[in-house]
CSV table of N, CA, C and O in Angstrom, one decimal:
chain,number,residue,atom,x,y,z
A,230,UNK,N,124.7,-146.0,224.3
A,230,UNK,CA,124.8,-146.4,223.3
A,230,UNK,C,123.5,-145.7,222.3
A,230,UNK,O,124.2,-145.5,220.9
A,231,UNK,N,122.8,-144.8,222.6
A,231,UNK,CA,122.6,-143.7,221.8
A,231,UNK,C,123.4,-142.8,221.3
A,231,UNK,O,123.0,-142.5,220.2
A,232,UNK,N,123.9,-142.9,221.7
A,232,UNK,CA,125.0,-141.4,221.7
A,232,UNK,C,126.2,-141.7,220.5
A,232,UNK,O,125.8,-141.3,219.3
A,233,UNK,N,126.4,-143.1,220.6
A,233,UNK,CA,126.6,-143.7,219.1
A,233,UNK,C,126.1,-144.1,218.1
A,233,UNK,O,126.8,-143.9,217.0
A,234,UNK,N,125.2,-144.9,218.2
A,234,UNK,CA,124.0,-145.4,217.2
A,234,UNK,C,123.1,-144.1,216.5
A,234,UNK,O,122.6,-144.1,215.9
A,235,UNK,N,122.8,-142.7,217.9
A,235,UNK,CA,121.9,-141.9,217.1
A,235,UNK,C,120.4,-142.5,217.4
A,235,UNK,O,120.1,-143.8,217.9
A,236,UNK,N,119.4,-141.5,217.8
A,236,UNK,CA,117.9,-141.9,217.4
A,236,UNK,C,117.9,-142.6,216.1
A,236,UNK,O,117.4,-141.9,215.2
A,237,UNK,N,117.4,-144.1,216.2
A,237,UNK,CA,116.8,-144.2,215.1
A,237,UNK,C,116.0,-145.4,215.6
A,237,UNK,O,116.4,-146.3,215.9
A,238,UNK,N,114.6,-145.1,214.6
A,238,UNK,CA,113.5,-146.4,215.1
A,238,UNK,C,113.8,-147.8,213.7
A,238,UNK,O,113.0,-148.5,213.9
A,239,UNK,N,114.5,-147.8,213.1
A,239,UNK,CA,115.5,-149.0,212.2
A,239,UNK,C,115.7,-149.8,212.9
A,239,UNK,O,116.4,-150.8,212.2
A,240,UNK,N,116.7,-149.7,214.3
A,240,UNK,CA,117.4,-150.7,215.2
A,240,UNK,C,116.4,-151.0,216.1
A,240,UNK,O,116.1,-149.9,216.7
A,241,UNK,N,116.6,-152.3,216.4
A,241,UNK,CA,116.0,-152.7,217.9
A,241,UNK,C,117.1,-153.4,218.3
A,241,UNK,O,117.9,-154.4,217.5
A,242,UNK,N,117.8,-153.3,219.5
A,242,UNK,CA,118.4,-154.3,220.5
A,242,UNK,C,117.5,-155.2,221.3
A,242,UNK,O,116.4,-154.8,222.4
A,243,UNK,N,117.9,-156.6,221.3
A,243,UNK,CA,117.3,-157.0,222.1
A,243,UNK,C,118.2,-158.1,222.8
A,243,UNK,O,119.0,-158.7,222.3
A,244,UNK,N,118.1,-157.8,224.1
A,244,UNK,CA,119.1,-158.5,225.2
A,244,UNK,C,118.9,-159.8,225.5
A,244,UNK,O,117.0,-159.8,225.6
A,245,UNK,N,119.4,-160.3,225.5
A,245,UNK,CA,119.2,-162.0,225.6
A,245,UNK,C,119.4,-162.0,227.7
A,245,UNK,O,120.1,-161.3,228.4
A,246,UNK,N,118.5,-162.9,228.3
A,246,UNK,CA,117.9,-163.9,227.6
A,246,UNK,C,116.5,-162.6,227.3
A,246,UNK,O,116.0,-162.4,228.2
A,247,UNK,N,115.3,-163.7,226.4
A,247,UNK,CA,114.4,-162.9,226.5
A,247,UNK,C,114.2,-164.2,226.0
A,247,UNK,O,113.7,-164.9,225.7
A,248,UNK,N,112.0,-163.7,226.0
A,248,UNK,CA,111.2,-164.7,226.0
A,248,UNK,C,110.7,-164.5,224.4
A,248,UNK,O,110.5,-163.6,223.8
A,249,UNK,N,110.2,-166.2,223.8
A,249,UNK,CA,109.5,-165.9,222.6
A,249,UNK,C,108.8,-165.1,222.7
A,249,UNK,O,108.4,-164.2,221.5
A,250,UNK,N,107.8,-164.9,223.7
A,250,UNK,CA,106.9,-163.9,223.5
A,250,UNK,C,106.8,-162.6,223.2
A,250,UNK,O,105.9,-162.0,222.6
A,251,UNK,N,108.1,-162.6,223.5
A,251,UNK,CA,108.5,-160.6,223.3
A,251,UNK,C,109.3,-160.4,222.0
A,251,UNK,O,108.8,-159.3,221.5
A,252,UNK,N,109.6,-161.4,221.5
A,252,UNK,CA,110.1,-161.2,220.2
A,252,UNK,C,108.9,-161.3,218.9
A,252,UNK,O,108.9,-160.4,218.2
A,253,UNK,N,108.0,-162.4,219.4
A,253,UNK,CA,106.7,-162.4,218.6
A,253,UNK,C,106.0,-160.9,218.8
A,253,UNK,O,105.4,-159.8,218.0
A,254,UNK,N,106.0,-160.2,220.2
A,254,UNK,CA,105.5,-158.8,220.0
A,254,UNK,C,106.1,-157.9,219.7
A,254,UNK,O,105.4,-157.0,219.0
A,255,UNK,N,107.1,-158.1,219.8
A,255,UNK,CA,107.8,-157.0,219.0
A,255,UNK,C,107.9,-156.8,217.2
A,255,UNK,O,108.0,-155.8,216.9
A,256,UNK,N,108.1,-158.1,216.5
A,256,UNK,CA,107.9,-158.4,215.4
A,256,UNK,C,106.0,-158.0,215.1
A,256,UNK,O,106.4,-157.1,213.9
A,257,UNK,N,105.2,-158.1,215.7
A,257,UNK,CA,104.0,-157.7,215.5
A,257,UNK,C,103.5,-156.3,215.2
A,257,UNK,O,103.2,-155.4,214.8
A,258,UNK,N,104.4,-155.6,216.5
A,258,UNK,CA,104.2,-154.4,216.4
A,258,UNK,C,104.9,-153.4,215.5
A,258,UNK,O,104.5,-152.3,214.3
A,259,UNK,N,106.4,-153.8,215.1
A,259,UNK,CA,107.0,-153.1,214.2
A,259,UNK,C,106.4,-153.5,212.2
A,259,UNK,O,106.3,-152.8,211.6
A,260,UNK,N,105.6,-154.9,212.2
A,260,UNK,CA,105.3,-154.9,211.0
A,260,UNK,C,104.2,-154.2,211.1
A,260,UNK,O,103.7,-153.6,210.4
A,261,UNK,N,103.2,-153.9,212.2
A,261,UNK,CA,102.0,-152.7,212.1
A,261,UNK,C,102.3,-151.3,212.0
A,261,UNK,O,101.9,-150.9,211.0
A,262,UNK,N,103.6,-151.2,212.3
A,262,UNK,CA,104.1,-149.4,212.2
A,262,UNK,C,104.3,-149.4,211.1
A,262,UNK,O,104.0,-148.3,210.1
A,263,UNK,N,105.0,-150.4,210.3
A,263,UNK,CA,105.3,-150.5,208.8
A,263,UNK,C,104.4,-150.2,207.6
A,263,UNK,O,104.2,-149.4,206.8
A,264,UNK,N,103.3,-151.1,207.9
A,264,UNK,CA,101.5,-151.0,207.6
A,264,UNK,C,101.7,-150.2,207.9
A,264,UNK,O,101.0,-149.3,206.6
A,265,UNK,N,101.4,-149.3,208.6
A,265,UNK,CA,100.9,-148.0,208.8
A,265,UNK,C,100.9,-146.5,208.3
A,265,UNK,O,100.4,-146.2,207.5
A,266,UNK,N,102.8,-146.6,208.6
A,266,UNK,CA,103.4,-146.0,207.6
A,266,UNK,C,103.6,-146.1,205.9
A,266,UNK,O,103.0,-145.3,205.4
A,267,UNK,N,103.2,-147.5,205.1
A,267,UNK,CA,102.8,-147.2,204.1
A,267,UNK,C,101.6,-147.2,203.8
A,267,UNK,O,101.2,-146.5,202.9
A,268,UNK,N,100.3,-147.5,204.6
A,268,UNK,CA,99.4,-146.8,204.4
A,268,UNK,C,99.4,-145.3,204.0
A,268,UNK,O,99.0,-144.5,203.1
A,269,UNK,N,100.0,-144.7,205.5
A,269,UNK,CA,100.1,-143.1,204.8
A,269,UNK,C,101.1,-142.4,203.9
A,269,UNK,O,100.5,-141.5,203.4
A,270,UNK,N,101.6,-143.1,203.4
A,270,UNK,CA,102.5,-142.7,201.9
A,270,UNK,C,102.1,-142.8,201.2
A,270,UNK,O,101.6,-141.8,200.5
A,271,UNK,N,101.1,-143.9,201.0
A,271,UNK,CA,100.4,-144.2,199.9
A,271,UNK,C,98.9,-143.4,199.7
A,271,UNK,O,98.8,-142.5,198.8
A,272,UNK,N,98.7,-142.6,200.8
A,272,UNK,CA,97.6,-141.5,201.4
A,272,UNK,C,98.3,-140.3,200.7
A,272,UNK,O,97.1,-139.5,200.1
A,273,UNK,N,98.9,-140.0,200.7
A,273,UNK,CA,99.8,-138.8,201.3
A,273,UNK,C,100.2,-138.5,199.3
A,273,UNK,O,99.9,-137.8,198.7
A,274,UNK,N,100.4,-139.8,198.7
A,274,UNK,CA,100.8,-139.7,197.3
A,274,UNK,C,99.6,-139.8,196.2
A,274,UNK,O,99.4,-138.7,195.3
A,275,UNK,N,98.1,-139.8,197.3
A,275,UNK,CA,97.0,-139.9,196.5
A,275,UNK,C,96.1,-138.7,196.6
A,275,UNK,O,96.0,-138.0,195.7
A,276,UNK,N,96.6,-138.0,197.7
A,276,UNK,CA,96.1,-136.3,197.6
A,276,UNK,C,96.9,-135.9,196.9
A,276,UNK,O,96.7,-134.8,196.2
A,277,UNK,N,98.2,-135.9,196.7
A,277,UNK,CA,99.1,-135.5,196.0
A,277,UNK,C,98.7,-134.9,194.6
A,277,UNK,O,98.3,-134.5,193.8
A,278,UNK,N,98.3,-136.1,193.8
A,278,UNK,CA,97.6,-136.4,192.5
A,278,UNK,C,96.2,-136.0,192.1
A,278,UNK,O,96.8,-135.0,191.3
A,279,UNK,N,95.8,-136.0,194.0
A,279,UNK,CA,94.0,-135.2,193.3
A,279,UNK,C,94.4,-134.0,193.3
A,279,UNK,O,94.1,-133.0,192.3
A,280,UNK,N,95.7,-133.2,193.8
A,280,UNK,CA,95.7,-131.2,193.9
A,280,UNK,C,96.4,-131.3,192.6
A,280,UNK,O,96.2,-130.6,192.1
A,281,UNK,N,97.5,-132.1,192.1
A,281,UNK,CA,98.3,-132.0,190.4
A,281,UNK,C,96.6,-131.7,189.4
A,281,UNK,O,96.4,-131.2,188.9
A,282,UNK,N,95.9,-132.8,189.7
A,282,UNK,CA,94.8,-133.1,188.5
A,282,UNK,C,94.2,-131.3,189.0
A,282,UNK,O,93.6,-131.2,187.7
A,283,UNK,N,93.2,-131.4,190.1
A,283,UNK,CA,92.9,-130.2,190.3
A,283,UNK,C,93.3,-128.6,189.7
A,283,UNK,O,92.6,-128.2,189.1
A,284,UNK,N,94.9,-128.8,190.1
A,284,UNK,CA,95.1,-127.5,189.4
A,284,UNK,C,95.5,-127.5,188.1
A,284,UNK,O,95.2,-126.6,187.7
A,285,UNK,N,95.6,-128.5,187.4
A,285,UNK,CA,95.8,-128.5,185.8
A,285,UNK,C,94.4,-128.6,185.4
A,285,UNK,O,94.2,-127.3,184.6
A,286,UNK,N,93.5,-129.1,186.3
A,286,UNK,CA,92.1,-128.8,185.5
A,286,UNK,C,91.9,-127.1,185.8
A,286,UNK,O,91.0,-126.5,184.9
A,287,UNK,N,92.0,-126.8,186.6
A,287,UNK,CA,92.0,-125.0,187.1
A,287,UNK,C,93.0,-124.4,185.7
A,287,UNK,O,92.2,-123.2,185.4
A,288,UNK,N,94.1,-125.1,186.0
A,288,UNK,CA,94.9,-124.2,184.5
A,288,UNK,C,94.4,-124.3,183.1
A,288,UNK,O,94.3,-123.3,182.8
A,289,UNK,N,93.3,-125.5,183.1
A,289,UNK,CA,92.9,-125.5,181.9
A,289,UNK,C,91.6,-124.5,181.7
A,289,UNK,O,91.3,-123.9,180.4
A,290,UNK,N,91.1,-124.6,182.5
A,290,UNK,CA,89.8,-123.8,182.9
A,290,UNK,C,89.9,-122.3,183.0
A,290,UNK,O,89.3,-121.6,181.5
A,291,UNK,N,91.1,-121.9,182.8
A,291,UNK,CA,91.3,-120.2,182.5
A,291,UNK,C,92.4,-120.1,181.6
A,291,UNK,O,91.9,-119.3,180.8
A,292,UNK,N,92.5,-121.5,180.9
A,292,UNK,CA,93.2,-121.3,179.7
A,292,UNK,C,92.1,-121.3,178.3
A,292,UNK,O,91.6,-120.4,177.5
A,293,UNK,N,91.0,-121.7,178.8
A,293,UNK,CA,89.8,-122.2,178.2
A,293,UNK,C,88.8,-120.5,178.1
A,293,UNK,O,88.6,-120.1,177.3
A,294,UNK,N,89.0,-119.8,179.0
A,294,UNK,CA,88.5,-118.5,178.8
A,294,UNK,C,89.6,-117.6,178.6
A,294,UNK,O,88.8,-116.0,178.7
A,295,UNK,N,90.0,-117.3,178.3
A,295,UNK,CA,91.0,-116.7,177.8
A,295,UNK,C,92.4,-115.6,178.8
A,295,UNK,O,92.9,-114.9,178.2
A,296,UNK,N,92.5,-116.2,179.7
A,296,UNK,CA,92.7,-115.4,181.0
A,296,UNK,C,94.6,-115.9,180.7
A,296,UNK,O,94.7,-117.1,180.4
A,297,UNK,N,95.5,-115.3,180.3
A,297,UNK,CA,96.7,-115.1,180.7
A,297,UNK,C,97.4,-116.1,181.8
A,297,UNK,O,96.7,-115.9,182.8
A,298,UNK,N,98.2,-117.2,181.6
A,298,UNK,CA,98.7,-117.6,182.8
A,298,UNK,C,99.4,-117.5,184.0
A,298,UNK,O,99.2,-117.8,184.9
A,299,UNK,N,99.6,-116.2,183.8
A,299,UNK,CA,100.2,-115.2,184.5
A,299,UNK,C,99.4,-114.4,185.4
A,299,UNK,O,99.8,-114.0,186.8
A,300,UNK,N,98.0,-114.6,185.3
A,300,UNK,CA,97.1,-114.4,185.6
A,300,UNK,C,96.0,-114.8,186.8
A,300,UNK,O,95.2,-114.3,187.6
A,301,UNK,N,96.5,-116.1,186.3
A,301,UNK,CA,95.8,-117.5,187.2
A,301,UNK,C,96.2,-116.9,188.0
A,301,UNK,O,97.9,-117.1,188.7
A,302,UNK,N,95.7,-117.0,189.1
A,302,UNK,CA,96.0,-117.7,190.7
A,302,UNK,C,97.0,-119.0,191.4
A,302,UNK,O,97.1,-119.8,190.7
A,303,UNK,N,98.2,-119.3,191.8
A,303,UNK,CA,99.3,-120.4,192.2
A,303,UNK,C,98.5,-121.0,193.4
A,303,UNK,O,97.5,-120.4,193.6
A,304,UNK,N,98.3,-122.3,192.8
A,304,UNK,CA,98.5,-123.1,193.6
A,304,UNK,C,99.0,-123.0,195.1
A,304,UNK,O,99.5,-123.6,195.0
A,305,UNK,N,98.1,-122.5,195.6
A,305,UNK,CA,98.8,-121.9,196.8
A,305,UNK,C,98.4,-122.5,198.2
A,305,UNK,O,99.1,-123.4,199.4
A,306,UNK,N,96.8,-122.8,198.5
A,306,UNK,CA,96.0,-123.7,199.5
A,306,UNK,C,96.4,-124.8,199.8
A,306,UNK,O,97.3,-125.0,200.8
A,307,UNK,N,95.6,-126.1,198.9
A,307,UNK,CA,95.8,-127.4,199.3
A,307,UNK,C,97.0,-127.6,199.1
A,307,UNK,O,97.4,-128.9,199.8
A,308,UNK,N,97.8,-126.6,198.0
A,308,UNK,CA,98.9,-127.6,197.3
A,308,UNK,C,100.1,-127.2,198.5
A,308,UNK,O,101.2,-128.2,198.5
A,309,UNK,N,100.4,-126.0,198.8
A,309,UNK,CA,101.2,-125.4,199.8
A,309,UNK,C,100.9,-126.2,201.1
A,309,UNK,O,102.2,-126.6,201.8
A,310,UNK,N,99.5,-126.8,201.9
A,310,UNK,CA,99.4,-127.5,202.7
A,310,UNK,C,100.2,-128.7,202.5
A,310,UNK,O,100.6,-129.3,203.7
A,311,UNK,N,99.5,-129.3,201.5
A,311,UNK,CA,99.8,-130.8,201.4
A,311,UNK,C,101.7,-131.1,201.6
A,311,UNK,O,102.5,-132.0,201.9
A,312,UNK,N,102.1,-130.0,200.8
A,312,UNK,CA,103.9,-129.7,200.5
A,312,UNK,C,104.4,-130.0,201.8
A,312,UNK,O,105.3,-130.5,202.4
A,313,UNK,N,103.7,-129.2,202.4
A,313,UNK,CA,104.0,-128.9,204.3
A,313,UNK,C,104.2,-129.8,205.1
A,313,UNK,O,104.8,-130.2,205.6
A,314,UNK,N,103.0,-130.8,204.9
A,314,UNK,CA,102.2,-131.9,205.9
A,314,UNK,C,103.3,-133.2,205.3
A,314,UNK,O,103.5,-133.7,206.2
A,315,UNK,N,103.6,-133.3,203.7
A,315,UNK,CA,103.9,-134.3,203.3
A,315,UNK,C,105.7,-133.9,204.5
A,315,UNK,O,106.3,-135.4,204.8
A,316,UNK,N,106.6,-132.9,204.2
A,316,UNK,CA,107.6,-132.4,204.4
A,316,UNK,C,107.7,-132.6,206.3
A,316,UNK,O,108.5,-133.4,207.0
A,317,UNK,N,106.6,-132.3,207.0
A,317,UNK,CA,106.6,-132.5,208.1
A,317,UNK,C,106.0,-134.0,208.7
A,317,UNK,O,107.0,-134.5,209.4
A,318,UNK,N,106.0,-135.0,208.0
A,318,UNK,CA,105.7,-136.4,208.0
A,318,UNK,C,107.0,-137.0,207.8
A,318,UNK,O,107.1,-138.2,208.8
A,319,UNK,N,107.5,-136.7,206.1
A,319,UNK,CA,109.2,-137.5,206.6
A,319,UNK,C,110.2,-137.1,207.8
A,319,UNK,O,110.7,-137.8,208.5
A,320,UNK,N,109.5,-135.6,208.2
A,320,UNK,CA,111.1,-135.7,209.7
A,320,UNK,C,110.2,-136.3,210.3
A,320,UNK,O,111.2,-136.8,211.4
A,321,UNK,N,109.3,-136.5,210.6
A,321,UNK,CA,108.5,-137.5,212.0
A,321,UNK,C,109.0,-138.6,211.9
A,321,UNK,O,109.0,-139.1,213.0
A,322,UNK,N,108.6,-139.1,211.0
A,322,UNK,CA,108.8,-140.6,210.7
A,322,UNK,C,110.3,-140.9,210.9
A,322,UNK,O,110.6,-141.9,211.1
A,323,UNK,N,111.6,-140.5,210.5
A,323,UNK,CA,113.0,-140.3,210.8
A,323,UNK,C,113.3,-139.9,211.8
A,323,UNK,O,114.2,-140.4,212.1
A,324,UNK,N,112.5,-139.4,212.5
A,324,UNK,CA,112.9,-138.8,214.1
A,324,UNK,C,112.1,-139.5,215.2
A,324,UNK,O,112.4,-139.6,216.0
A,325,UNK,N,111.4,-140.5,214.9
A,325,UNK,CA,110.0,-140.9,215.8
A,325,UNK,C,110.8,-142.7,216.1
A,325,UNK,O,111.5,-143.1,215.6
A,326,UNK,N,110.6,-142.5,217.8
A,326,UNK,CA,111.2,-143.8,218.5
A,326,UNK,C,109.9,-144.6,219.0
A,326,UNK,O,108.7,-144.1,219.5
A,327,UNK,N,109.7,-145.9,218.9
A,327,UNK,CA,108.9,-146.8,219.8
A,327,UNK,C,109.7,-147.3,220.6
A,327,UNK,O,110.6,-148.2,221.1
A,328,UNK,N,109.5,-147.0,222.1
A,328,UNK,CA,110.1,-147.4,223.2
A,328,UNK,C,109.2,-148.7,223.2
A,328,UNK,O,108.3,-149.3,223.7
A,329,UNK,N,110.2,-150.1,223.5
A,329,UNK,CA,110.0,-151.2,223.6
A,329,UNK,C,111.0,-151.4,224.8
A,329,UNK,O,110.8,-153.0,224.8
A,330,UNK,N,111.8,-150.7,225.8
A,330,UNK,CA,111.7,-151.0,226.3
A,330,UNK,C,111.3,-151.2,227.6
A,330,UNK,O,110.0,-151.1,228.0
A,331,UNK,N,111.4,-152.4,228.7
A,331,UNK,CA,110.8,-152.2,229.9
A,331,UNK,C,110.7,-151.4,230.9
A,331,UNK,O,111.9,-151.2,231.6
C-alpha cells in the first residue's frame, strides 16, 4: 500500500476493529503534531522578518554613511542560514512520518 500511496504523513489508515481509545490517542497525537508544526512555521516567519528588518537597518546605515550600495556586504550569514533552515524544514515536514502501527 505504501508503494501505491507513497510516504505521506497526511494519511492515516485505521483498520477495524479498533478501540475508541486508539482513535482518541491518534487524534490527540495528530492534533499535537499539527500545533507544533504551526508554532515552528510561525517562529520561522518571525525570524525571517527580524532578519529582513535588521538587513534593512544595516543598508540604511550604510546609505547614511554615504557608502554605495554595491560596497555594502550582502546579508549572507543569518539570512542564508535562515533560508537554508526553512528549506530543510519544509523538506523534512513533507517527508516525515509518524508510526502509529502496533
